[in-house]
Amino acid sequence: MNRRDALQHVAILLGGVISAPVMAGVMGEKTYTGESLKVTLDQESLLAEVADIIIPTTNTPGAKSAGVEKFIVRVVRDCYTKEEQTAFYQGLSKLDADSKAKFGKGFADLDVTQKNEMVKQTTVDNKPFFLKMKELTVTGYFTSEIGATKALEYLPIPGRFEGCVPLKPGQKAWAL
């Protein structure tokens, strides 16, 4: 099985299809060669905070520990047009501005309950941004070393292929 097939299986496992730009980003391709937006450290930090609400640290490391924000910045820069980049980062800014309007402080300064409330609000108020953010977060996490080895079962040198193996109670799904 090649890497592309494996990623398509991950997409199916995660319950959907990975969009073409995200798939290209995972494959390390650069599909947009025009001028890209410059991402500030504050924006990157805010991406990490939002991603960590989508995949928080539990008994496995969360999205922030996996460095998902770096994946998101790279994929958006290399695979989205400047207009798409602008729309994405405007959605991020809107989330921060809405947090300031509702709680009097930026998203990064909120407690976990407030952050969850703001992300839930974003699923309604700015659904296109949230769906793109969720797709990038989930893909970045499960294709990272942490996601593949800590959140999924990982066997670096697999044995023979067994197409139908029952999982033990509580066993994680296998990494591809």
Short mmCIF file of N, CA and C in Angstrom, two decimals:
data_model
loop_
_atom_site.label_atom_id
_atom_site.label_comp_id
_atom_site.label_asym_id
_atom_site.label_seq_id
_atom_site.Cartn_x
_atom_site.Cartn_y
_atom_site.Cartn_z
N MET A 1 0.86 -1.17 0.00
CA MET A 1 0.00 0.00 0.00
C MET A 1 0.90 1.23 0.00
N ASN A 2 0.63 2.18 -0.91
CA ASN A 2 1.44 3.39 -0.93
C ASN A 2 0.84 4.45 -0.01
N ARG A 3 1.55 5.53 0.16
CA ARG A 3 1.15 6.56 1.12
C ARG A 3 -0.21 7.18 0.77
N ARG A 4 -0.44 7.41 -0.54
CA ARG A 4 -1.70 8.01 -0.96
C ARG A 4 -2.88 7.11 -0.58
N ASP A 5 -2.75 5.80 -0.83
CA ASP A 5 -3.81 4.87 -0.44
C ASP A 5 -4.02 4.88 1.07
N ALA A 6 -2.92 4.93 1.80
CA ALA A 6 -3.02 4.95 3.26
C ALA A 6 -3.77 6.19 3.74
N LEU A 7 -3.47 7.34 3.16
CA LEU A 7 -4.15 8.58 3.56
C LEU A 7 -5.63 8.55 3.19
N GLN A 8 -5.94 7.95 2.05
CA GLN A 8 -7.35 7.83 1.70
C GLN A 8 -8.07 6.93 2.69
N HIS A 9 -7.40 5.87 3.15
CA HIS A 9 -8.00 5.01 4.16
C HIS A 9 -8.18 5.76 5.49
N VAL A 10 -7.22 6.62 5.83
CA VAL A 10 -7.36 7.43 7.04
C VAL A 10 -8.56 8.35 6.91
N ALA A 11 -8.73 8.93 5.73
CA ALA A 11 -9.88 9.82 5.51
C ALA A 11 -11.19 9.07 5.71
N ILE A 12 -11.26 7.87 5.18
CA ILE A 12 -12.47 7.06 5.34
C ILE A 12 -12.65 6.70 6.81
N LEU A 13 -11.55 6.33 7.47
CA LEU A 13 -11.59 5.99 8.88
C LEU A 13 -12.10 7.17 9.71
N LEU A 14 -11.72 8.37 9.34
CA LEU A 14 -12.11 9.56 10.08
C LEU A 14 -13.52 10.02 9.72
N GLY A 15 -14.16 9.33 8.78
CA GLY A 15 -15.56 9.61 8.50
C GLY A 15 -15.81 10.61 7.39
N GLY A 16 -14.88 10.80 6.52
CA GLY A 16 -15.11 11.73 5.42
C GLY A 16 -14.00 11.67 4.41
N VAL A 17 -14.07 12.55 3.46
CA VAL A 17 -13.07 12.62 2.41
C VAL A 17 -12.20 13.83 2.67
N ILE A 18 -10.91 13.67 2.55
CA ILE A 18 -9.99 14.79 2.71
C ILE A 18 -10.03 15.62 1.44
N SER A 19 -10.17 16.93 1.56
CA SER A 19 -10.23 17.80 0.39
C SER A 19 -8.91 17.77 -0.37
N ALA A 20 -8.96 18.13 -1.63
CA ALA A 20 -7.78 18.08 -2.49
C ALA A 20 -6.62 18.92 -1.95
N PRO A 21 -6.85 20.17 -1.50
CA PRO A 21 -5.72 20.94 -0.98
C PRO A 21 -5.08 20.30 0.25
N VAL A 22 -5.89 19.74 1.14
CA VAL A 22 -5.34 19.11 2.34
C VAL A 22 -4.59 17.84 1.97
N MET A 23 -5.14 17.06 1.05
CA MET A 23 -4.45 15.85 0.59
C MET A 23 -3.10 16.21 -0.03
N ALA A 24 -3.07 17.27 -0.83
CA ALA A 24 -1.81 17.71 -1.43
C ALA A 24 -0.83 18.14 -0.34
N GLY A 25 -1.33 18.84 0.68
CA GLY A 25 -0.46 19.27 1.77
C GLY A 25 0.11 18.11 2.54
N VAL A 26 -0.70 17.08 2.78
CA VAL A 26 -0.23 15.89 3.48
C VAL A 26 0.86 15.19 2.67
N MET A 27 0.69 15.21 1.37
CA MET A 27 1.66 14.56 0.48
C MET A 27 2.93 15.42 0.31
N GLY A 28 2.93 16.62 0.90
CA GLY A 28 4.10 17.48 0.83
C GLY A 28 4.18 18.27 -0.47
N GLU A 29 3.09 18.30 -1.20
CA GLU A 29 3.07 19.03 -2.47
C GLU A 29 2.75 20.49 -2.24
N LYS A 30 3.15 21.31 -3.21
CA LYS A 30 2.84 22.73 -3.17
C LYS A 30 2.02 23.03 -4.41
N THR A 31 0.73 23.27 -4.23
CA THR A 31 -0.15 23.47 -5.38
C THR A 31 -0.43 24.93 -5.65
N TYR A 32 -0.03 25.82 -4.76
CA TYR A 32 -0.22 27.25 -4.95
C TYR A 32 1.14 27.91 -4.92
N THR A 33 1.49 28.57 -6.03
CA THR A 33 2.83 29.17 -6.13
C THR A 33 2.77 30.69 -6.10
N GLY A 34 1.58 31.25 -5.93
CA GLY A 34 1.46 32.70 -5.87
C GLY A 34 1.89 33.25 -4.53
N GLU A 35 1.67 34.54 -4.37
CA GLU A 35 2.02 35.22 -3.12
C GLU A 35 1.07 34.77 -2.01
N SER A 36 1.64 34.43 -0.87
CA SER A 36 0.86 33.97 0.27
C SER A 36 0.84 35.01 1.37
N LEU A 37 -0.13 34.89 2.24
CA LEU A 37 -0.21 35.78 3.39
C LEU A 37 0.90 35.44 4.38
N LYS A 38 1.38 36.44 5.08
CA LYS A 38 2.35 36.22 6.15
C LYS A 38 1.58 35.94 7.43
N VAL A 39 1.92 34.86 8.08
CA VAL A 39 1.23 34.46 9.31
C VAL A 39 2.06 34.94 10.50
N THR A 40 1.41 35.62 11.42
CA THR A 40 2.10 36.12 12.60
C THR A 40 2.20 35.02 13.66
N LEU A 41 3.07 35.22 14.62
CA LEU A 41 3.18 34.27 15.73
C LEU A 41 1.89 34.23 16.54
N ASP A 42 1.20 35.37 16.65
CA ASP A 42 -0.08 35.41 17.37
C ASP A 42 -1.12 34.55 16.66
N GLN A 43 -1.16 34.61 15.32
CA GLN A 43 -2.11 33.79 14.57
C GLN A 43 -1.78 32.31 14.72
N GLU A 44 -0.50 31.99 14.66
CA GLU A 44 -0.08 30.59 14.82
C GLU A 44 -0.43 30.08 16.21
N SER A 45 -0.22 30.91 17.21
CA SER A 45 -0.56 30.54 18.59
C SER A 45 -2.07 30.35 18.74
N LEU A 46 -2.84 31.21 18.10
CA LEU A 46 -4.30 31.10 18.15
C LEU A 46 -4.77 29.83 17.44
N LEU A 47 -4.13 29.47 16.32
CA LEU A 47 -4.44 28.21 15.65
C LEU A 47 -4.21 27.03 16.59
N ALA A 48 -3.11 27.07 17.33
CA ALA A 48 -2.79 25.99 18.27
C ALA A 48 -3.87 25.87 19.34
N GLU A 49 -4.36 27.01 19.84
CA GLU A 49 -5.39 27.00 20.88
C GLU A 49 -6.71 26.43 20.36
N VAL A 50 -7.10 26.83 19.15
CA VAL A 50 -8.35 26.33 18.57
C VAL A 50 -8.22 24.83 18.28
N ALA A 51 -7.09 24.44 17.71
CA ALA A 51 -6.87 23.01 17.40
C ALA A 51 -6.90 22.18 18.67
N ASP A 52 -6.39 22.73 19.76
CA ASP A 52 -6.37 21.98 21.03
C ASP A 52 -7.76 21.84 21.64
N ILE A 53 -8.69 22.68 21.25
CA ILE A 53 -10.08 22.49 21.67
C ILE A 53 -10.73 21.40 20.82
N ILE A 54 -10.37 21.34 19.54
CA ILE A 54 -10.92 20.31 18.66
C ILE A 54 -10.41 18.93 19.05
N ILE A 55 -9.10 18.82 19.30
CA ILE A 55 -8.51 17.55 19.78
C ILE A 55 -7.71 17.88 21.04
N PRO A 56 -8.39 17.83 22.19
CA PRO A 56 -7.71 18.17 23.45
C PRO A 56 -6.85 17.03 23.98
N THR A 57 -5.98 17.38 24.89
CA THR A 57 -5.19 16.37 25.58
C THR A 57 -6.10 15.62 26.55
N THR A 58 -6.09 14.30 26.43
CA THR A 58 -6.83 13.45 27.35
C THR A 58 -5.83 12.43 27.87
N ASN A 59 -6.10 11.15 27.67
CA ASN A 59 -5.08 10.16 28.02
C ASN A 59 -4.06 10.02 26.90
N THR A 60 -4.26 10.77 25.82
CA THR A 60 -3.27 10.89 24.73
C THR A 60 -2.98 12.37 24.52
N PRO A 61 -1.83 12.71 23.98
CA PRO A 61 -1.52 14.12 23.73
C PRO A 61 -2.51 14.74 22.74
N GLY A 62 -2.75 16.03 22.89
CA GLY A 62 -3.68 16.74 22.02
C GLY A 62 -3.02 17.35 20.80
N ALA A 63 -3.81 18.13 20.06
CA ALA A 63 -3.35 18.73 18.81
C ALA A 63 -2.19 19.70 19.03
N LYS A 64 -2.22 20.43 20.13
CA LYS A 64 -1.13 21.38 20.40
C LYS A 64 0.19 20.64 20.60
N SER A 65 0.14 19.51 21.30
CA SER A 65 1.35 18.71 21.53
C SER A 65 1.90 18.14 20.23
N ALA A 66 1.02 17.88 19.28
CA ALA A 66 1.44 17.32 17.99
C ALA A 66 1.95 18.40 17.05
N GLY A 67 1.83 19.66 17.42
CA GLY A 67 2.30 20.75 16.55
C GLY A 67 1.42 20.95 15.32
N VAL A 68 0.14 20.69 15.47
CA VAL A 68 -0.80 20.77 14.35
C VAL A 68 -0.82 22.16 13.72
N GLU A 69 -0.60 23.19 14.52
CA GLU A 69 -0.65 24.55 13.98
C GLU A 69 0.38 24.76 12.87
N LYS A 70 1.53 24.12 12.98
CA LYS A 70 2.56 24.24 11.94
C LYS A 70 2.10 23.57 10.65
N PHE A 71 1.44 22.43 10.79
CA PHE A 71 0.86 21.74 9.64
C PHE A 71 -0.18 22.64 8.97
N ILE A 72 -1.05 23.24 9.77
CA ILE A 72 -2.12 24.09 9.22
C ILE A 72 -1.52 25.27 8.47
N VAL A 73 -0.55 25.94 9.07
CA VAL A 73 0.08 27.10 8.43
C VAL A 73 0.70 26.68 7.10
N ARG A 74 1.41 25.56 7.07
CA ARG A 74 2.07 25.11 5.85
C ARG A 74 1.07 24.74 4.76
N VAL A 75 0.03 23.99 5.12
CA VAL A 75 -0.94 23.57 4.11
C VAL A 75 -1.71 24.78 3.57
N VAL A 76 -2.14 25.68 4.44
CA VAL A 76 -2.86 26.86 3.98
C VAL A 76 -1.96 27.70 3.07
N ARG A 77 -0.71 27.88 3.44
CA ARG A 77 0.23 28.67 2.64
C ARG A 77 0.52 28.02 1.29
N ASP A 78 0.74 26.70 1.29
CA ASP A 78 1.19 26.02 0.08
C ASP A 78 0.08 25.50 -0.82
N CYS A 79 -1.13 25.36 -0.31
CA CYS A 79 -2.18 24.68 -1.08
C CYS A 79 -3.47 25.46 -1.24
N TYR A 80 -3.60 26.62 -0.63
CA TYR A 80 -4.80 27.43 -0.78
C TYR A 80 -4.45 28.72 -1.50
N THR A 81 -5.38 29.20 -2.32
CA THR A 81 -5.16 30.47 -3.02
C THR A 81 -5.13 31.60 -2.00
N LYS A 82 -4.65 32.76 -2.43
CA LYS A 82 -4.57 33.88 -1.51
C LYS A 82 -5.96 34.27 -1.00
N GLU A 83 -6.98 34.16 -1.85
CA GLU A 83 -8.34 34.48 -1.42
C GLU A 83 -8.81 33.49 -0.35
N GLU A 84 -8.51 32.22 -0.54
CA GLU A 84 -8.88 31.20 0.45
C GLU A 84 -8.12 31.40 1.76
N GLN A 85 -6.84 31.78 1.64
CA GLN A 85 -6.04 32.06 2.83
C GLN A 85 -6.65 33.24 3.60
N THR A 86 -7.01 34.29 2.85
CA THR A 86 -7.60 35.47 3.48
C THR A 86 -8.89 35.10 4.22
N ALA A 87 -9.74 34.33 3.56
CA ALA A 87 -11.01 33.92 4.19
C ALA A 87 -10.75 33.09 5.44
N PHE A 88 -9.77 32.18 5.38
CA PHE A 88 -9.46 31.33 6.53
C PHE A 88 -8.98 32.17 7.71
N TYR A 89 -8.02 33.06 7.48
CA TYR A 89 -7.48 33.85 8.58
C TYR A 89 -8.48 34.92 9.05
N GLN A 90 -9.40 35.36 8.19
CA GLN A 90 -10.48 36.24 8.65
C GLN A 90 -11.40 35.49 9.60
N GLY A 91 -11.65 34.21 9.30
CA GLY A 91 -12.46 33.38 10.20
C GLY A 91 -11.79 33.23 11.56
N LEU A 92 -10.47 33.06 11.56
CA LEU A 92 -9.72 32.97 12.81
C LEU A 92 -9.81 34.28 13.59
N SER A 93 -9.66 35.40 12.88
CA SER A 93 -9.76 36.72 13.52
C SER A 93 -11.16 36.96 14.07
N LYS A 94 -12.17 36.51 13.32
CA LYS A 94 -13.56 36.66 13.78
C LYS A 94 -13.78 35.90 15.08
N LEU A 95 -13.24 34.70 15.18
CA LEU A 95 -13.36 33.91 16.41
C LEU A 95 -12.75 34.68 17.58
N ASP A 96 -11.58 35.26 17.37
CA ASP A 96 -10.92 36.02 18.43
C ASP A 96 -11.72 37.27 18.79
N ALA A 97 -12.22 37.96 17.76
CA ALA A 97 -13.01 39.18 18.00
C ALA A 97 -14.32 38.84 18.72
N ASP A 98 -14.97 37.75 18.34
CA ASP A 98 -16.20 37.33 19.01
C ASP A 98 -15.94 36.99 20.48
N SER A 99 -14.76 36.39 20.74
CA SER A 99 -14.38 36.07 22.12
C SER A 99 -14.22 37.35 22.94
N LYS A 100 -13.59 38.35 22.34
CA LYS A 100 -13.41 39.63 23.03
C LYS A 100 -14.74 40.31 23.28
N ALA A 101 -15.65 40.21 22.30
CA ALA A 101 -16.97 40.85 22.46
C ALA A 101 -17.80 40.15 23.54
N LYS A 102 -17.70 38.83 23.59
CA LYS A 102 -18.54 38.08 24.53
C LYS A 102 -17.95 38.01 25.94
N PHE A 103 -16.63 37.83 26.04
CA PHE A 103 -16.01 37.62 27.34
C PHE A 103 -15.02 38.71 27.76
N GLY A 104 -14.77 39.67 26.88
CA GLY A 104 -13.85 40.75 27.22
C GLY A 104 -12.38 40.39 27.12
N LYS A 105 -12.08 39.22 26.55
CA LYS A 105 -10.68 38.83 26.34
C LYS A 105 -10.58 37.92 25.13
N GLY A 106 -9.36 37.86 24.57
CA GLY A 106 -9.13 37.05 23.38
C GLY A 106 -9.30 35.56 23.63
N PHE A 107 -9.46 34.80 22.57
CA PHE A 107 -9.71 33.36 22.66
C PHE A 107 -8.64 32.66 23.49
N ALA A 108 -7.39 32.99 23.28
CA ALA A 108 -6.28 32.31 23.97
C ALA A 108 -6.33 32.52 25.48
N ASP A 109 -6.94 33.61 25.93
CA ASP A 109 -6.99 33.92 27.36
C ASP A 109 -8.23 33.35 28.06
N LEU A 110 -9.11 32.71 27.31
CA LEU A 110 -10.33 32.16 27.91
C LEU A 110 -10.02 30.85 28.64
N ASP A 111 -10.91 30.47 29.57
CA ASP A 111 -10.76 29.15 30.18
C ASP A 111 -11.36 28.11 29.23
N VAL A 112 -11.16 26.85 29.52
CA VAL A 112 -11.55 25.76 28.61
C VAL A 112 -13.05 25.77 28.33
N THR A 113 -13.85 26.03 29.33
CA THR A 113 -15.30 26.06 29.14
C THR A 113 -15.71 27.17 28.17
N GLN A 114 -15.11 28.34 28.34
CA GLN A 114 -15.41 29.46 27.45
C GLN A 114 -14.92 29.18 26.03
N LYS A 115 -13.73 28.57 25.91
CA LYS A 115 -13.21 28.22 24.58
C LYS A 115 -14.15 27.24 23.88
N ASN A 116 -14.62 26.24 24.62
CA ASN A 116 -15.57 25.29 24.03
C ASN A 116 -16.83 26.00 23.57
N GLU A 117 -17.32 26.92 24.38
CA GLU A 117 -18.52 27.68 24.02
C GLU A 117 -18.30 28.48 22.74
N MET A 118 -17.12 29.10 22.63
CA MET A 118 -16.83 29.91 21.44
C MET A 118 -16.69 29.02 20.19
N VAL A 119 -16.07 27.86 20.33
CA VAL A 119 -15.94 26.97 19.17
C VAL A 119 -17.32 26.45 18.76
N LYS A 120 -18.17 26.12 19.73
CA LYS A 120 -19.54 25.70 19.40
C LYS A 120 -20.29 26.81 18.69
N GLN A 121 -20.10 28.04 19.14
CA GLN A 121 -20.75 29.18 18.49
C GLN A 121 -20.24 29.33 17.06
N THR A 122 -18.95 29.08 16.85
CA THR A 122 -18.35 29.19 15.52
C THR A 122 -18.93 28.16 14.55
N THR A 123 -19.33 26.99 15.07
CA THR A 123 -19.91 25.96 14.20
C THR A 123 -21.21 26.46 13.56
N VAL A 124 -21.83 27.45 14.18
CA VAL A 124 -23.07 28.02 13.64
C VAL A 124 -22.78 29.34 12.92
N ASP A 125 -22.06 30.25 13.59
CA ASP A 125 -21.82 31.60 13.06
C ASP A 125 -20.87 31.62 11.87
N ASN A 126 -19.90 30.73 11.86
CA ASN A 126 -18.88 30.74 10.80
C ASN A 126 -18.54 29.30 10.42
N LYS A 127 -19.55 28.58 9.97
CA LYS A 127 -19.41 27.15 9.68
C LYS A 127 -18.31 26.84 8.66
N PRO A 128 -18.17 27.59 7.55
CA PRO A 128 -17.10 27.27 6.60
C PRO A 128 -15.71 27.30 7.22
N PHE A 129 -15.45 28.31 8.07
CA PHE A 129 -14.16 28.37 8.76
C PHE A 129 -13.98 27.16 9.68
N PHE A 130 -15.03 26.86 10.47
CA PHE A 130 -14.91 25.75 11.41
C PHE A 130 -14.66 24.43 10.69
N LEU A 131 -15.38 24.17 9.61
CA LEU A 131 -15.20 22.90 8.89
C LEU A 131 -13.78 22.77 8.33
N LYS A 132 -13.26 23.87 7.80
CA LYS A 132 -11.88 23.84 7.27
C LYS A 132 -10.88 23.66 8.41
N MET A 133 -11.10 24.35 9.52
CA MET A 133 -10.21 24.24 10.68
C MET A 133 -10.24 22.82 11.23
N LYS A 134 -11.42 22.24 11.33
CA LYS A 134 -11.55 20.88 11.84
C LYS A 134 -10.86 19.88 10.92
N GLU A 135 -11.06 20.03 9.61
CA GLU A 135 -10.42 19.13 8.65
C GLU A 135 -8.89 19.21 8.75
N LEU A 136 -8.37 20.41 8.80
CA LEU A 136 -6.92 20.59 8.90
C LEU A 136 -6.39 20.04 10.22
N THR A 137 -7.11 20.28 11.31
CA THR A 137 -6.68 19.80 12.62
C THR A 137 -6.65 18.29 12.68
N VAL A 138 -7.73 17.66 12.28
CA VAL A 138 -7.83 16.20 12.35
C VAL A 138 -6.79 15.54 11.44
N THR A 139 -6.66 16.05 10.23
CA THR A 139 -5.69 15.48 9.29
C THR A 139 -4.26 15.68 9.80
N GLY A 140 -3.97 16.90 10.27
CA GLY A 140 -2.63 17.17 10.80
C GLY A 140 -2.30 16.31 12.00
N TYR A 141 -3.29 16.10 12.86
CA TYR A 141 -3.06 15.31 14.07
C TYR A 141 -2.80 13.84 13.74
N PHE A 142 -3.69 13.24 12.96
CA PHE A 142 -3.56 11.80 12.71
C PHE A 142 -2.47 11.44 11.72
N THR A 143 -1.89 12.42 11.04
CA THR A 143 -0.72 12.15 10.19
C THR A 143 0.58 12.55 10.89
N SER A 144 0.48 13.06 12.12
CA SER A 144 1.68 13.40 12.89
C SER A 144 2.19 12.14 13.59
N GLU A 145 3.41 12.19 14.06
CA GLU A 145 3.98 11.06 14.79
C GLU A 145 3.17 10.78 16.06
N ILE A 146 2.82 11.85 16.77
CA ILE A 146 2.05 11.67 18.01
C ILE A 146 0.70 11.04 17.73
N GLY A 147 -0.01 11.55 16.73
CA GLY A 147 -1.33 11.00 16.41
C GLY A 147 -1.26 9.55 15.97
N ALA A 148 -0.24 9.22 15.16
CA ALA A 148 -0.13 7.86 14.63
C ALA A 148 0.36 6.86 15.67
N THR A 149 1.14 7.31 16.63
CA THR A 149 1.71 6.37 17.59
C THR A 149 1.03 6.39 18.96
N LYS A 150 0.45 7.51 19.35
CA LYS A 150 -0.17 7.61 20.67
C LYS A 150 -1.69 7.45 20.62
N ALA A 151 -2.34 8.01 19.60
CA ALA A 151 -3.81 7.94 19.52
C ALA A 151 -4.27 6.71 18.75
N LEU A 152 -3.43 6.20 17.87
CA LEU A 152 -3.76 5.01 17.09
C LEU A 152 -2.78 3.90 17.44
N GLU A 153 -3.15 2.67 17.19
CA GLU A 153 -2.21 1.56 17.31
C GLU A 153 -1.20 1.70 16.19
N TYR A 154 0.05 1.46 16.48
CA TYR A 154 1.08 1.61 15.46
C TYR A 154 2.01 0.42 15.52
N LEU A 155 2.22 -0.20 14.39
CA LEU A 155 3.13 -1.32 14.29
C LEU A 155 4.14 -0.96 13.20
N PRO A 156 5.36 -0.52 13.58
CA PRO A 156 6.30 -0.01 12.59
C PRO A 156 6.73 -1.04 11.56
N ILE A 157 6.81 -2.30 11.94
CA ILE A 157 7.18 -3.34 10.99
C ILE A 157 6.09 -4.40 11.05
N PRO A 158 5.09 -4.26 10.18
CA PRO A 158 3.97 -5.18 10.26
C PRO A 158 4.35 -6.59 9.82
N GLY A 159 3.62 -7.54 10.34
CA GLY A 159 3.81 -8.93 9.92
C GLY A 159 2.98 -9.19 8.68
N ARG A 160 2.49 -10.38 8.57
CA ARG A 160 1.69 -10.71 7.39
C ARG A 160 0.35 -9.98 7.46
N PHE A 161 -0.30 -9.85 6.32
CA PHE A 161 -1.58 -9.17 6.24
C PHE A 161 -2.69 -10.08 6.71
N GLU A 162 -3.46 -9.61 7.65
CA GLU A 162 -4.66 -10.31 8.10
C GLU A 162 -5.81 -9.32 7.94
N GLY A 163 -6.68 -9.58 6.97
CA GLY A 163 -7.73 -8.64 6.61
C GLY A 163 -8.83 -8.48 7.63
N CYS A 164 -9.06 -9.49 8.46
CA CYS A 164 -10.16 -9.41 9.42
C CYS A 164 -9.66 -9.90 10.77
N VAL A 165 -9.30 -8.94 11.62
CA VAL A 165 -8.80 -9.28 12.94
C VAL A 165 -9.69 -8.59 13.96
N PRO A 166 -10.27 -9.33 14.87
CA PRO A 166 -11.12 -8.67 15.87
C PRO A 166 -10.29 -7.81 16.82
N LEU A 167 -10.84 -6.68 17.19
CA LEU A 167 -10.18 -5.81 18.15
C LEU A 167 -10.54 -6.25 19.55
N LYS A 168 -9.58 -6.12 20.45
CA LYS A 168 -9.83 -6.42 21.85
C LYS A 168 -10.67 -5.28 22.44
N PRO A 169 -11.44 -5.50 23.47
CA PRO A 169 -12.22 -4.42 24.09
C PRO A 169 -11.30 -3.26 24.50
N GLY A 170 -11.65 -2.05 24.07
CA GLY A 170 -10.87 -0.87 24.41
C GLY A 170 -9.65 -0.65 23.55
N GLN A 171 -9.40 -1.53 22.58
CA GLN A 171 -8.22 -1.36 21.71
C GLN A 171 -8.44 -0.22 20.73
N LYS A 172 -7.38 0.54 20.44
CA LYS A 172 -7.46 1.65 19.50
C LYS A 172 -7.48 1.10 18.07
N ALA A 173 -7.95 1.91 17.14
CA ALA A 173 -7.87 1.57 15.71
C ALA A 173 -6.42 1.57 15.28
N TRP A 174 -6.11 0.86 14.22
CA TRP A 174 -4.73 0.75 13.76
C TRP A 174 -4.34 1.95 12.89
N ALA A 175 -3.11 2.44 13.07
CA ALA A 175 -2.57 3.48 12.20
C ALA A 175 -2.22 2.82 10.88
N LEU A 176 -2.33 3.59 9.81
CA LEU A 176 -2.03 3.05 8.49
C LEU A 176 -0.64 3.40 8.04
#
